[in-house]
Amino acid sequence: MSIAHTAAEYMLSDALLPDPNGSRAKGLRLELPSDRIVKFVTVGLPLFLVSLAFAREFSTGTQISCFSPANFTGKQSAYVDTSCWDSLIHYEFDVAGNTTATSLWTLKAFPYSLLLIAVAMYLPSLLWRYTAAPALNSDLRFIIDELDKSYNRSIRLVQHMVKVRQASTDPRLFWEEFEKARRERYFEFPLLERYLACKQRSHSLVGAYLLRNLLLLLLVAATCLYLGFLHLRVFFQDEFSCSIKTGLLRDEAHVPDVIPCKLVFFSVFQLISLANGGVYVLLAPVIIHNMLQLLQWDKRLLSIYEMLPAFDLLSRKMLTCPVNDLNILLLFLRANISQLQSFSRLNAVCALREVTSSPHHIDTVVDFMTLLAGLETSKPKHPACTAGAEGNPPPPSSEILEMKPTGEAKRNAGPKPGCA
């Protein structure tokens, strides 16, 4: 075996991907980065704000300050504060002297409503996790494994071609078999392509994804409406009139009909509601964008893997309406690009193919590696040309299998006789 053959064998062996250590299932991301950010903000923000509200409540101790009559003792004033905080009813008198009672209980329940909002915002993610994530996990593992295996099969095919070419006594028979195999599509592995084509007729994953985002958008809109209602009805009334003339105090003459009170935490709740509502309004376009990205194909990954044999969904124009499971899988493959060991190598091959000025027609990684291994991608013409011009027999197979000479070696060798 010549040095060129040994170098080609080492080069092809190094091009093979190593076997993955452990299961890929643990490292797969089953949420898109934008969806993860939206979930973190929609769930984490209410929890953070409610923690601030509770911290403010624990630090101040009292949430209300009532202006009791001067003849009330300290215990009586404390009783007024406690009674008015428990009732939170605003009494208002009209011109005729009639009393109108308005409940302010929504203010007391506001921190707990934030907790309920956080739980509700987590429901779409929970729905996705238990309805679509298991099937998505299985599909991604299969596709990632097949993409890496297809790359390895292409490299092993070139290794086999080099060995067969070396063992062949008649180079012309080898190239005839090689060209026949190209015509018969022997070098292609269509399992993955057919599987991806079948995913274009499936809509379970895309349906679950759209349902998740629509439900999340509906919850965000409902939260904004709820916070707007609080601002219009309650959050502009930090002072109210409280009545304690109930029970045993109903007939007490020294107890006034109403006592003015002021809510201490009012400004804090205003800031919390404005912050929560403002961030949710900004997140609405992000959620809409996550749904609208399904209206176009993400072809960046497909263009790279067109270098694999039988992976020509783009060149054969097999892509149909983008609202299907295949588009979802492509988006999640982009999110899990670190799990695709073959992606970086195929990306490098694509870059080299574009900058390499080669007269040969390079379609797949098999063609590129064939050139790197020292074989032509088509039947060479110089042996026949030399034999026809000089009447000499074609050179032995060991000479044809030598690696391509460098530019300096070509200049030193000069023009070949009979081919000038």
Coordinates of C-alpha atoms in Angstrom, one line a residue, residues 6-371:
T6 CA -2.4 5.2 3.8
A7 CA -2.9 8.9 4.1
A8 CA -6.4 8.6 2.4
E9 CA -7.3 5.9 4.8
Y10 CA -6.3 7.9 7.8
M11 CA -8.1 11.0 6.5
L12 CA -11.3 9.0 6.0
S13 CA -11.0 7.3 9.4
D14 CA -10.6 10.7 11.1
A15 CA -13.7 12.0 9.2
L16 CA -15.9 9.4 10.9
L17 CA -18.0 10.5 13.8
P18 CA -17.3 8.9 17.2
D19 CA -20.1 6.9 18.8
P20 CA -22.2 9.2 21.1
N21 CA -21.4 8.6 24.8
G22 CA -24.6 8.0 26.8
S23 CA -28.2 8.8 25.7
R24 CA -29.0 12.0 23.8
A25 CA -32.4 12.1 25.4
K26 CA -31.0 13.9 28.5
G27 CA -29.5 16.7 26.5
L28 CA -32.4 17.4 24.1
R29 CA -34.2 20.7 24.4
L30 CA -37.9 20.2 24.0
E31 CA -38.7 23.9 24.1
L32 CA -37.6 26.6 21.7
P33 CA -35.4 29.4 23.2
S34 CA -38.1 32.0 22.6
D35 CA -40.7 29.8 24.2
R36 CA -38.5 29.2 27.2
I37 CA -37.9 32.9 27.7
V38 CA -41.7 33.6 27.4
K39 CA -42.4 30.9 30.0
F40 CA -39.7 32.2 32.4
V41 CA -41.1 35.8 32.2
T42 CA -44.8 35.0 32.3
V43 CA -44.4 32.7 35.3
G44 CA -41.5 34.2 37.1
L45 CA -42.6 37.9 37.0
P46 CA -45.9 37.4 39.0
L47 CA -44.1 35.3 41.5
F48 CA -41.3 37.9 41.9
L49 CA -43.9 40.8 42.3
V50 CA -46.0 38.9 44.8
S51 CA -42.9 38.2 46.8
L52 CA -42.3 41.9 46.9
A53 CA -45.9 42.6 48.0
F54 CA -45.7 40.1 50.8
A55 CA -42.3 41.4 51.9
R56 CA -43.8 44.9 52.0
E57 CA -46.7 43.6 54.1
F58 CA -44.5 41.8 56.6
S59 CA -42.1 44.8 56.9
T60 CA -44.8 47.4 57.6
G61 CA -47.1 45.1 59.7
T62 CA -50.3 47.1 59.0
Q63 CA -51.9 47.6 55.7
I64 CA -54.4 50.3 56.7
S65 CA -54.4 53.5 58.7
C66 CA -57.8 54.7 60.0
F67 CA -58.3 58.2 61.6
S68 CA -60.2 57.2 64.8
P69 CA -61.9 59.9 66.9
A70 CA -59.8 61.6 69.5
N71 CA -61.7 60.1 72.4
F72 CA -60.8 56.5 71.3
T73 CA -58.2 54.7 73.3
G74 CA -55.3 52.8 71.7
K75 CA -57.1 49.5 71.8
Q76 CA -60.2 51.0 70.3
S77 CA -58.1 52.5 67.5
A78 CA -56.5 49.1 66.8
Y79 CA -59.9 47.6 66.8
V80 CA -61.0 50.1 64.2
D81 CA -58.0 49.3 61.9
T82 CA -58.6 45.6 62.2
S83 CA -62.4 45.8 61.6
C84 CA -62.0 48.1 58.6
W85 CA -59.3 45.9 57.1
D86 CA -61.4 42.8 57.5
S87 CA -64.5 44.4 55.9
L88 CA -62.9 46.7 53.2
I89 CA -66.2 48.3 52.3
H90 CA -66.4 51.9 51.2
Y91 CA -69.6 53.8 52.3
E92 CA -70.6 56.7 50.2
F93 CA -73.5 59.1 50.9
D94 CA -75.4 60.8 48.1
V95 CA -77.2 64.2 48.3
A96 CA -80.4 62.6 49.6
G97 CA -78.5 60.9 52.4
N98 CA -78.7 57.4 51.0
T99 CA -75.7 55.1 51.6
T100 CA -74.0 53.2 48.8
A101 CA -71.5 50.4 49.8
T102 CA -68.6 49.4 47.5
S103 CA -66.5 46.4 48.3
L104 CA -62.7 46.8 48.0
W105 CA -62.0 43.1 48.5
T106 CA -60.1 42.8 45.2
L107 CA -57.3 44.8 46.8
K108 CA -56.9 42.3 49.6
A109 CA -57.0 39.4 47.1
F110 CA -54.6 41.1 44.6
P111 CA -51.4 39.3 45.8
Y112 CA -53.1 35.9 45.7
S113 CA -54.5 36.7 42.3
L114 CA -50.9 37.1 41.1
L115 CA -50.1 33.6 42.4
L116 CA -53.1 32.4 40.4
I117 CA -51.8 34.2 37.3
A118 CA -48.4 32.5 37.7
V119 CA -50.1 29.1 37.9
A120 CA -52.3 29.8 34.9
M121 CA -49.3 30.9 32.8
Y122 CA -47.6 27.6 33.5
L123 CA -50.5 25.6 32.2
P124 CA -49.6 25.9 28.4
S125 CA -46.1 24.7 29.1
L126 CA -47.5 21.8 31.1
L127 CA -49.9 21.0 28.3
W128 CA -47.0 20.9 25.8
R129 CA -44.8 18.8 28.1
Y130 CA -47.3 16.0 28.6
T131 CA -49.0 16.0 25.1
A132 CA -46.3 16.8 22.5
A133 CA -42.9 16.5 24.2
P134 CA -42.7 12.7 24.4
A135 CA -43.4 12.3 20.6
L136 CA -41.1 15.2 19.9
N137 CA -38.3 13.6 21.9
S138 CA -38.7 10.3 20.1
D139 CA -38.7 12.0 16.6
L140 CA -35.7 14.2 17.4
R141 CA -33.6 11.3 18.7
F142 CA -34.4 9.2 15.6
I143 CA -33.6 12.1 13.2
I144 CA -30.4 13.1 14.9
D145 CA -29.2 9.5 15.0
E146 CA -30.1 9.0 11.3
L147 CA -28.4 12.2 10.2
D148 CA -25.1 11.3 12.0
K149 CA -25.4 7.7 10.7
S150 CA -26.0 8.9 7.2
Y151 CA -22.8 11.0 7.4
N152 CA -20.8 8.0 8.7
R153 CA -22.3 5.7 6.0
S154 CA -21.1 8.2 3.4
I155 CA -17.6 8.2 4.7
R156 CA -17.5 4.4 5.0
L157 CA -18.8 4.2 1.4
V158 CA -15.8 6.3 0.3
Q159 CA -13.5 4.0 2.3
H160 CA -15.0 1.0 0.5
M161 CA -14.6 2.7 -2.9
V162 CA -10.9 3.3 -2.2
K163 CA -10.4 -0.4 -1.2
V164 CA -12.3 -1.7 -4.2
R165 CA -10.4 0.6 -6.5
Q166 CA -7.1 -0.6 -5.1
A167 CA -8.1 -4.2 -5.5
S168 CA -9.5 -3.8 -9.0
T169 CA -7.3 -5.2 -11.8
D170 CA -9.1 -3.3 -14.5
P171 CA -9.8 0.4 -13.6
R172 CA -12.3 0.7 -16.4
L173 CA -14.6 -1.9 -14.9
F174 CA -14.5 -0.1 -11.6
W175 CA -15.5 3.2 -13.1
E176 CA -18.3 1.5 -15.1
E177 CA -19.6 0.0 -11.9
F178 CA -19.2 3.3 -10.1
E179 CA -21.2 5.2 -12.8
K180 CA -23.8 2.5 -12.9
A181 CA -24.2 2.8 -9.1
R182 CA -24.8 6.5 -9.5
R183 CA -27.5 6.0 -12.1
E184 CA -29.2 3.3 -10.1
R185 CA -29.0 5.5 -6.9
Y186 CA -27.1 2.9 -5.0
F187 CA -25.3 5.5 -2.9
E188 CA -28.5 6.8 -1.4
F189 CA -30.1 6.0 2.0
P190 CA -33.7 7.2 1.6
L191 CA -35.1 6.1 5.0
L192 CA -34.7 9.4 6.6
E193 CA -35.9 11.4 3.6
R194 CA -39.0 9.4 3.4
Y195 CA -39.6 9.7 7.1
L196 CA -39.3 13.5 6.9
A197 CA -41.6 13.6 3.9
C198 CA -44.2 11.6 5.9
K199 CA -44.0 14.2 8.6
Q200 CA -45.3 16.8 6.2
R201 CA -48.6 15.0 6.3
S202 CA -48.7 14.9 10.1
H203 CA -50.1 17.8 12.2
S204 CA -50.1 16.6 15.8
L205 CA -47.0 18.5 16.9
V206 CA -47.9 21.7 15.1
G207 CA -51.4 21.6 16.5
A208 CA -50.1 21.2 20.0
Y209 CA -47.6 24.1 19.5
L210 CA -50.3 26.4 18.1
L211 CA -52.7 25.4 20.9
R212 CA -50.0 26.2 23.5
N213 CA -49.3 29.6 22.1
L214 CA -52.9 30.5 21.5
L215 CA -53.8 29.5 25.1
L216 CA -50.8 31.5 26.4
L217 CA -51.9 34.6 24.3
L218 CA -55.4 34.2 25.7
L219 CA -54.2 34.1 29.3
V220 CA -52.0 37.1 28.7
A221 CA -54.9 39.1 27.3
A222 CA -57.2 38.1 30.1
T223 CA -54.5 39.1 32.7
C224 CA -54.1 42.5 31.0
L225 CA -57.9 43.0 31.1
Y226 CA -58.0 42.0 34.7
L227 CA -55.3 44.5 35.7
G228 CA -57.0 47.2 33.6
F229 CA -60.3 46.5 35.4
L230 CA -58.5 46.9 38.8
H231 CA -57.0 50.2 37.8
L232 CA -60.3 51.6 36.6
R233 CA -62.4 50.4 39.5
V234 CA -60.2 50.1 42.5
F235 CA -56.7 51.4 42.1
F236 CA -57.7 55.0 42.1
Q237 CA -59.3 54.8 45.5
D238 CA -56.6 54.8 48.2
E239 CA -59.0 56.4 50.7
F240 CA -62.4 55.1 51.8
S241 CA -65.0 55.6 54.5
C242 CA -65.4 52.6 56.9
S243 CA -68.3 52.0 59.2
I244 CA -67.9 50.0 62.5
K245 CA -71.5 50.5 63.8
T246 CA -72.3 46.8 63.6
G247 CA -73.3 44.4 66.3
L248 CA -72.9 45.8 69.8
L249 CA -71.7 49.2 68.5
R250 CA -74.8 49.8 66.4
D251 CA -76.6 51.9 69.0
E252 CA -73.5 53.6 70.5
A253 CA -73.9 57.4 70.1
H254 CA -70.2 58.2 70.6
V255 CA -69.3 56.0 67.6
P256 CA -69.4 58.0 64.3
D257 CA -71.2 56.6 61.3
V258 CA -68.1 56.4 59.1
I259 CA -64.4 56.7 59.9
P260 CA -62.0 57.8 57.1
C261 CA -59.2 55.2 56.3
K262 CA -56.2 55.2 54.0
L263 CA -54.6 52.1 52.4
V264 CA -50.9 52.1 53.1
F265 CA -49.9 49.5 50.4
F266 CA -51.9 51.2 47.6
S267 CA -48.9 52.7 45.7
V268 CA -47.1 49.4 45.9
F269 CA -50.0 47.5 44.3
Q270 CA -50.2 50.2 41.6
L271 CA -46.6 49.8 40.6
I272 CA -46.9 46.0 40.7
S273 CA -49.9 45.9 38.4
L274 CA -48.4 48.4 36.0
A275 CA -45.1 46.4 35.8
N276 CA -46.9 43.1 35.3
G277 CA -49.3 44.5 32.7
G278 CA -46.7 46.4 30.8
V279 CA -44.4 43.4 30.4
Y280 CA -47.3 41.1 29.3
V281 CA -48.2 43.6 26.7
L282 CA -44.6 43.6 25.4
L283 CA -44.7 39.7 25.3
A284 CA -47.8 39.5 23.2
P285 CA -45.9 40.3 19.9
V286 CA -43.3 37.7 20.8
I287 CA -46.0 35.0 21.2
I288 CA -47.5 36.0 17.9
H289 CA -44.1 35.9 16.2
N290 CA -43.6 32.3 17.6
M291 CA -46.8 31.3 15.8
L292 CA -46.1 33.2 12.6
Q293 CA -42.7 31.6 12.2
L294 CA -44.5 28.4 11.2
L295 CA -45.7 30.1 8.0
Q296 CA -42.3 29.7 6.4
W297 CA -39.8 26.9 6.1
D298 CA -36.6 27.0 8.0
K299 CA -34.3 25.8 5.2
R300 CA -30.9 26.6 6.7
L301 CA -30.5 23.1 8.2
L302 CA -31.9 21.4 5.1
S303 CA -29.4 23.3 2.8
I304 CA -26.5 21.9 4.9
Y305 CA -27.7 18.3 4.9
E306 CA -28.3 18.4 1.1
M307 CA -24.7 17.2 1.1
L308 CA -25.9 13.8 2.2
P309 CA -27.0 11.2 -0.4
A310 CA -30.8 10.9 -0.8
F311 CA -31.4 14.1 1.2
D312 CA -32.8 16.3 -1.5
L313 CA -36.0 17.7 -0.1
L314 CA -35.0 21.1 -1.3
S315 CA -33.6 20.3 -4.7
R316 CA -36.5 18.1 -5.6
K317 CA -39.0 20.7 -4.3
M318 CA -40.7 18.2 -2.0
L319 CA -41.6 20.9 0.6
T320 CA -45.3 21.7 0.7
C321 CA -47.4 23.9 3.1
P322 CA -45.1 24.8 6.0
V323 CA -47.8 24.4 8.7
N324 CA -46.9 20.7 9.5
D325 CA -44.9 18.6 11.9
L326 CA -41.8 18.7 9.7
N327 CA -41.4 22.5 10.1
I328 CA -41.7 22.0 13.9
L329 CA -39.0 19.3 13.8
L330 CA -36.7 21.6 11.8
L331 CA -37.1 24.4 14.3
F332 CA -36.2 22.0 17.2
L333 CA -33.3 20.6 15.3
R334 CA -31.9 24.1 15.0
A335 CA -32.4 24.5 18.8
N336 CA -30.6 21.2 19.4
I337 CA -27.8 21.8 16.8
S338 CA -25.2 21.0 19.5
Q339 CA -26.4 17.4 19.5
L340 CA -25.8 17.0 15.8
Q341 CA -22.1 16.0 15.5
S342 CA -22.3 15.9 11.7
F343 CA -23.5 19.5 11.3
S344 CA -20.2 21.2 11.9
R345 CA -18.4 18.9 9.5
L346 CA -21.0 19.2 6.8
N347 CA -21.1 22.9 7.2
A348 CA -17.3 23.0 6.7
V349 CA -17.7 20.8 3.6
C350 CA -20.3 23.1 2.2
A351 CA -18.1 26.1 2.8
L352 CA -15.2 24.4 1.0
R353 CA -17.4 23.3 -1.9
E354 CA -18.4 26.9 -2.5
V355 CA -14.8 28.3 -2.4
T356 CA -13.1 25.4 -4.2
S357 CA -12.6 26.0 -7.9
S358 CA -12.9 22.4 -9.1
P359 CA -14.0 21.3 -12.6
H360 CA -15.7 18.3 -11.0
H361 CA -19.4 18.3 -10.2
I362 CA -19.7 17.9 -6.4
D363 CA -23.1 17.2 -5.1
T364 CA -22.7 15.2 -1.9
V365 CA -20.1 14.6 0.8
V366 CA -19.3 11.3 -1.0
D367 CA -18.1 13.3 -4.0
F368 CA -16.1 15.7 -1.9
M369 CA -14.4 12.9 0.2
T370 CA -13.8 10.9 -3.0
L371 CA -11.7 13.8 -4.3

